[in-house]
Amino acid sequence: MTSKLSITEAIRSRYSVRAFLPDPVPEDVLHEIFDIARLVPSNSNTQPWHVAVVSGSARDALEKRIFERIGAGEKPSPTWPSGGVGLKGDYKQRQIDCARGYYEVMGIEYEDRPARQKLLLNNWRFFGAPHAAFFSMPETMHRANALDVGIFVQSIMLLMAERGIASCPQGALASYPEPVREIAEIPEGNAILCGMSFGYEDPEAKANEVRMDREPLARIASFTNEV
Ligand SMILES: Cc1cc2nc3c(=O)[nH]c(=O)nc-3n(C[C@H](O)[C@H](O)[C@H](O)COP(=O)(O)O)c2cc1C
């Protein structure tokens, strides 16, 4: 069902959800969302994005296969370095604050590494969501093309928000590409940029009380009128 959220309201009200109800999103709603997202702009209309959605028993099998690898001690091996690599200064600090905010709500001390590790694993349980999406583009492409995929991903999150569907974009879902390739239909020659868990929010879950703040406008934009 489509709500009456404006784009402004959808952007203001969306947040990352990390605990979901098991109920699946109806297939016609899913198809509608991705069909509208096709219309977003891209560099020279190259449309480099591909999304592979995994649901039902395929979703469960994928979770199992990823955990078999984690259990065997396999380290994450994303095709491209994750967004957390090489952060410095303010960016590093924001990453730390983001993690601290999440741990605080979950009652975990920042110094408690085993508890943090356990929480991290929820990424590959898709936070209990009934669906996981994997966003890929040709491996030969570059950062400018990833920008197009980012536009696609955010548009999908907003279309979902409009329909009362919660989501969590996840760089973590690019960490174990092999089992994803075994189960999801990733086009030949594509590499995974990120994933997304989605479904209906568990309104009782603590994890969903997390709210991240943002830098003020003056720190992220400049407006020059005269030289
Ligand atoms: C590209 C991208 C990758 C992300 N990767 C993860 C992830 O692997 N795990 C996770 O829990 N959250 C992940 N997030 C969610 C961010 O932590 C979240 O968007 C940020 O803290 C702002 O919070 P909000 O989405 O609730 O507004 C990711 C977000 C983006 C845009």
Short mmCIF file of C-alpha atoms and ligand atoms in Angstrom, two decimals:
data_model
loop_
_atom_site.label_atom_id
_atom_site.label_comp_id
_atom_site.label_asym_id
_atom_site.label_seq_id
_atom_site.Cartn_x
_atom_site.Cartn_y
_atom_site.Cartn_z
CA MET A 1 0.00 0.00 0.00
CA THR A 2 1.36 3.42 -0.94
CA SER A 3 1.30 6.02 1.84
CA LYS A 4 1.12 9.76 1.37
CA LEU A 5 4.74 10.41 2.32
CA SER A 6 6.28 13.24 0.34
CA ILE A 7 9.89 12.83 -0.78
CA THR A 8 10.89 15.22 2.02
CA GLU A 9 9.02 13.13 4.59
CA ALA A 10 10.46 9.89 3.23
CA ILE A 11 14.02 11.24 3.48
CA ARG A 12 13.38 12.65 6.95
CA SER A 13 11.68 9.56 8.34
CA ARG A 14 13.83 6.75 6.86
CA TYR A 15 16.39 5.09 9.10
CA SER A 16 18.32 1.84 8.98
CA VAL A 17 16.35 -1.02 10.49
CA ARG A 18 18.29 -3.90 12.06
CA ALA A 19 15.48 -6.15 13.27
CA PHE A 20 12.64 -7.31 11.03
CA LEU A 21 9.42 -9.28 11.24
CA PRO A 22 9.46 -12.51 9.19
CA ASP A 23 6.51 -11.49 6.95
CA PRO A 24 7.51 -11.25 3.30
CA VAL A 25 6.74 -8.25 1.12
CA PRO A 26 4.11 -9.16 -1.53
CA GLU A 27 5.77 -9.94 -4.86
CA ASP A 28 3.75 -7.37 -6.84
CA VAL A 29 4.88 -4.63 -4.41
CA LEU A 30 8.51 -5.72 -4.82
CA HIS A 31 8.26 -5.71 -8.59
CA GLU A 32 6.63 -2.28 -8.57
CA ILE A 33 9.43 -0.80 -6.44
CA PHE A 34 12.25 -2.12 -8.63
CA ASP A 35 10.36 -1.24 -11.78
CA ILE A 36 10.11 2.41 -10.68
CA ALA A 37 13.76 2.45 -9.53
CA ARG A 38 14.79 1.58 -13.12
CA LEU A 39 13.93 5.18 -14.02
CA VAL A 40 16.72 6.85 -12.01
CA PRO A 41 19.48 8.72 -13.88
CA SER A 42 22.97 7.43 -14.63
CA ASN A 43 26.13 8.60 -16.35
CA SER A 44 25.41 8.57 -20.15
CA ASN A 45 22.36 6.44 -19.32
CA THR A 46 24.66 3.45 -18.86
CA GLN A 47 22.41 2.03 -16.08
CA PRO A 48 25.25 0.01 -14.57
CA TRP A 49 23.15 -1.34 -11.67
CA HIS A 50 21.87 -4.83 -11.19
CA VAL A 51 19.88 -5.97 -8.17
CA ALA A 52 19.48 -9.63 -7.21
CA VAL A 53 16.79 -10.26 -4.59
CA VAL A 54 16.93 -13.40 -2.47
CA SER A 55 13.85 -14.54 -0.52
CA GLY A 56 12.25 -17.66 0.97
CA SER A 57 14.29 -20.87 1.07
CA ALA A 58 16.99 -19.26 -1.11
CA ARG A 59 17.47 -16.58 1.55
CA ASP A 60 17.72 -19.23 4.28
CA ALA A 61 20.18 -21.31 2.25
CA LEU A 62 22.35 -18.25 1.62
CA GLU A 63 22.48 -17.38 5.32
CA LYS A 64 23.50 -20.97 6.06
CA ARG A 65 26.25 -20.99 3.43
CA ILE A 66 27.68 -17.67 4.58
CA PHE A 67 27.76 -18.92 8.18
CA GLU A 68 29.48 -22.13 7.11
CA ARG A 69 32.27 -19.95 5.73
CA ILE A 70 32.39 -17.68 8.77
CA GLY A 71 32.42 -20.80 10.98
CA ALA A 72 35.35 -22.15 8.97
CA GLY A 73 37.25 -18.96 9.77
CA GLU A 74 36.97 -17.41 6.31
CA LYS A 75 37.71 -13.69 6.37
CA PRO A 76 35.60 -11.18 4.41
CA SER A 77 36.82 -10.83 0.81
CA PRO A 78 34.84 -8.10 -0.96
CA THR A 79 35.83 -7.31 -4.56
CA TRP A 80 36.28 -3.62 -3.73
CA PRO A 81 37.58 -2.39 -0.35
CA SER A 82 34.72 -1.65 2.04
CA GLY A 83 33.69 1.93 2.83
CA GLY A 84 35.27 1.55 6.27
CA VAL A 85 38.82 1.07 4.95
CA GLY A 86 41.37 3.86 5.41
CA LEU A 87 39.09 6.34 7.18
CA LYS A 88 40.83 9.25 8.88
CA GLY A 89 40.00 12.33 10.97
CA ASP A 90 36.33 13.34 11.12
CA TYR A 91 35.34 10.40 8.95
CA LYS A 92 36.97 7.91 11.29
CA GLN A 93 35.37 9.65 14.26
CA ARG A 94 31.91 9.45 12.70
CA GLN A 95 32.41 5.74 12.05
CA ILE A 96 33.33 5.24 15.71
CA ASP A 97 30.38 7.37 16.90
CA CYS A 98 28.04 5.37 14.64
CA ALA A 99 29.23 2.07 16.12
CA ARG A 100 29.12 3.46 19.68
CA GLY A 101 25.55 4.67 19.17
CA TYR A 102 24.47 1.21 18.07
CA TYR A 103 26.31 -0.58 20.91
CA GLU A 104 24.90 1.82 23.47
CA VAL A 105 21.31 1.10 22.46
CA MET A 106 22.11 -2.64 22.48
CA GLY A 107 23.68 -2.38 25.97
CA ILE A 108 27.15 -3.38 24.73
CA GLU A 109 30.37 -1.76 25.97
CA TYR A 110 32.64 -0.52 23.17
CA GLU A 111 35.51 -2.42 24.78
CA ASP A 112 33.57 -5.72 24.79
CA ARG A 113 34.95 -7.18 21.55
CA PRO A 114 33.21 -10.59 21.70
CA ALA A 115 29.81 -8.92 22.16
CA ARG A 116 30.54 -6.52 19.31
CA GLN A 117 31.61 -9.39 17.09
CA LYS A 118 28.40 -11.25 17.89
CA LEU A 119 26.33 -8.22 16.98
CA LEU A 120 28.26 -7.79 13.73
CA LEU A 121 27.24 -11.30 12.69
CA ASN A 122 23.61 -10.16 12.53
CA ASN A 123 24.54 -8.52 9.23
CA TRP A 124 24.77 -11.95 7.60
CA ARG A 125 21.50 -13.06 9.21
CA PHE A 126 20.04 -10.17 7.23
CA PHE A 127 18.88 -8.91 10.64
CA GLY A 128 16.05 -11.43 10.41
CA ALA A 129 14.64 -9.83 7.24
CA PRO A 130 12.74 -12.05 4.80
CA HIS A 131 14.58 -10.51 1.83
CA ALA A 132 18.15 -9.61 0.96
CA ALA A 133 19.09 -7.61 -2.13
CA PHE A 134 22.55 -7.58 -3.71
CA PHE A 135 23.62 -4.59 -5.81
CA SER A 136 26.30 -5.21 -8.40
CA MET A 137 27.86 -3.52 -11.41
CA PRO A 138 30.48 -4.64 -13.95
CA GLU A 139 33.78 -5.27 -12.21
CA THR A 140 35.63 -3.23 -14.85
CA MET A 141 33.74 -0.07 -13.90
CA HIS A 142 34.95 2.71 -11.62
CA ARG A 143 33.88 5.03 -8.79
CA ALA A 144 31.85 7.32 -11.05
CA ASN A 145 29.69 4.35 -12.03
CA ALA A 146 29.25 3.35 -8.40
CA LEU A 147 27.63 6.77 -7.96
CA ASP A 148 24.85 5.64 -10.31
CA VAL A 149 24.30 2.51 -8.25
CA GLY A 150 24.12 4.66 -5.10
CA ILE A 151 21.34 6.73 -6.67
CA PHE A 152 19.53 3.47 -7.48
CA VAL A 153 19.94 2.14 -3.93
CA GLN A 154 18.69 5.29 -2.19
CA SER A 155 15.72 5.53 -4.56
CA ILE A 156 14.78 1.97 -3.64
CA MET A 157 15.00 2.78 0.08
CA LEU A 158 12.71 5.79 -0.38
CA LEU A 159 10.22 3.85 -2.49
CA MET A 160 10.21 1.26 0.27
CA ALA A 161 9.75 3.91 2.98
CA GLU A 162 6.78 5.26 1.03
CA ARG A 163 5.22 1.79 1.23
CA GLY A 164 5.98 1.19 4.91
CA ILE A 165 8.84 -1.21 4.09
CA ALA A 166 11.98 -0.93 6.20
CA SER A 167 15.53 -1.43 4.95
CA CYS A 168 19.18 -1.51 5.92
CA PRO A 169 21.85 -0.87 3.28
CA GLN A 170 24.83 -3.11 4.05
CA GLY A 171 28.40 -2.94 2.83
CA ALA A 172 28.82 -6.11 4.91
CA LEU A 173 26.80 -8.03 2.33
CA ALA A 174 29.62 -7.56 -0.20
CA SER A 175 32.01 -9.46 2.11
CA TYR A 176 31.32 -13.04 1.03
CA PRO A 177 30.61 -12.83 -2.72
CA GLU A 178 31.06 -16.54 -3.50
CA PRO A 179 28.04 -17.98 -1.65
CA VAL A 180 26.00 -15.04 -2.94
CA ARG A 181 26.98 -16.00 -6.50
CA GLU A 182 26.05 -19.63 -5.82
CA ILE A 183 22.49 -18.68 -4.85
CA ALA A 184 21.60 -15.21 -6.18
CA GLU A 185 21.61 -14.46 -9.89
CA ILE A 186 24.54 -12.06 -10.19
CA PRO A 187 25.36 -11.26 -13.86
CA GLU A 188 28.61 -12.68 -15.21
CA GLY A 189 31.43 -10.15 -14.85
CA ASN A 190 29.62 -8.13 -12.17
CA ALA A 191 30.93 -7.54 -8.66
CA ILE A 192 28.84 -6.76 -5.59
CA LEU A 193 29.00 -3.20 -4.22
CA CYS A 194 26.64 -3.65 -1.29
CA GLY A 195 23.53 -5.43 -0.16
CA MET A 196 20.32 -4.51 1.60
CA SER A 197 18.09 -6.35 4.04
CA PHE A 198 14.47 -5.34 3.83
CA GLY A 199 10.99 -6.21 5.02
CA TYR A 200 8.75 -4.97 7.82
CA GLU A 201 10.26 -3.42 10.92
CA ASP A 202 10.02 -5.22 14.25
CA PRO A 203 8.60 -2.35 16.31
CA GLU A 204 9.57 -4.03 19.61
CA ALA A 205 13.28 -4.45 18.83
CA LYS A 206 15.86 -2.37 20.65
CA ALA A 207 18.11 -2.31 17.57
CA ASN A 208 15.55 -0.12 15.85
CA GLU A 209 15.77 2.60 18.49
CA VAL A 210 19.11 3.72 17.02
CA ARG A 211 19.05 7.17 15.40
CA MET A 212 22.15 8.66 13.83
CA ASP A 213 22.63 12.41 13.66
CA ARG A 214 24.07 14.41 10.77
CA GLU A 215 26.49 17.26 10.30
CA PRO A 216 24.92 20.75 10.02
CA LEU A 217 24.39 22.25 6.56
CA ALA A 218 27.33 24.65 6.90
CA ARG A 219 29.74 21.70 7.18
CA ILE A 220 28.52 19.87 4.11
CA ALA A 221 27.61 22.63 1.65
CA SER A 222 28.95 25.96 0.45
CA PHE A 223 27.10 28.58 -1.55
CA THR A 224 29.27 31.08 -3.45
CA ASN A 225 27.65 34.10 -5.07
CA GLU A 226 30.54 36.48 -5.71
CA VAL A 227 34.29 36.24 -6.31
C1 LIG B 1 26.61 2.04 1.48
C2 LIG B 1 26.19 1.76 2.91
C3 LIG B 1 26.69 0.65 3.56
C4 LIG B 1 26.27 0.37 4.87
N1 LIG B 1 26.70 -0.78 5.48
C5 LIG B 1 26.16 -1.16 6.65
C6 LIG B 1 26.46 -2.44 7.19
O1 LIG B 1 27.22 -3.23 6.63
N2 LIG B 1 25.85 -2.78 8.36
C7 LIG B 1 24.99 -1.95 9.01
O2 LIG B 1 24.47 -2.33 10.06
N3 LIG B 1 24.70 -0.71 8.53
C8 LIG B 1 25.24 -0.31 7.36
N4 LIG B 1 24.90 0.89 6.80
C9 LIG B 1 23.96 1.78 7.49
C10 LIG B 1 24.64 3.01 8.07
O3 LIG B 1 25.30 2.69 9.26
C11 LIG B 1 23.57 4.08 8.29
O4 LIG B 1 22.99 4.44 7.07
C12 LIG B 1 24.13 5.35 8.95
O5 LIG B 1 24.65 5.07 10.22
C13 LIG B 1 23.05 6.42 9.08
O6 LIG B 1 21.97 5.91 9.85
P1 LIG B 1 20.51 5.81 9.26
O7 LIG B 1 20.55 5.00 7.99
O8 LIG B 1 19.73 5.11 10.35
O9 LIG B 1 20.03 7.21 9.01
C14 LIG B 1 25.35 1.23 5.53
C15 LIG B 1 24.88 2.37 4.86
C16 LIG B 1 25.28 2.63 3.57
C17 LIG B 1 24.71 3.83 2.85
#
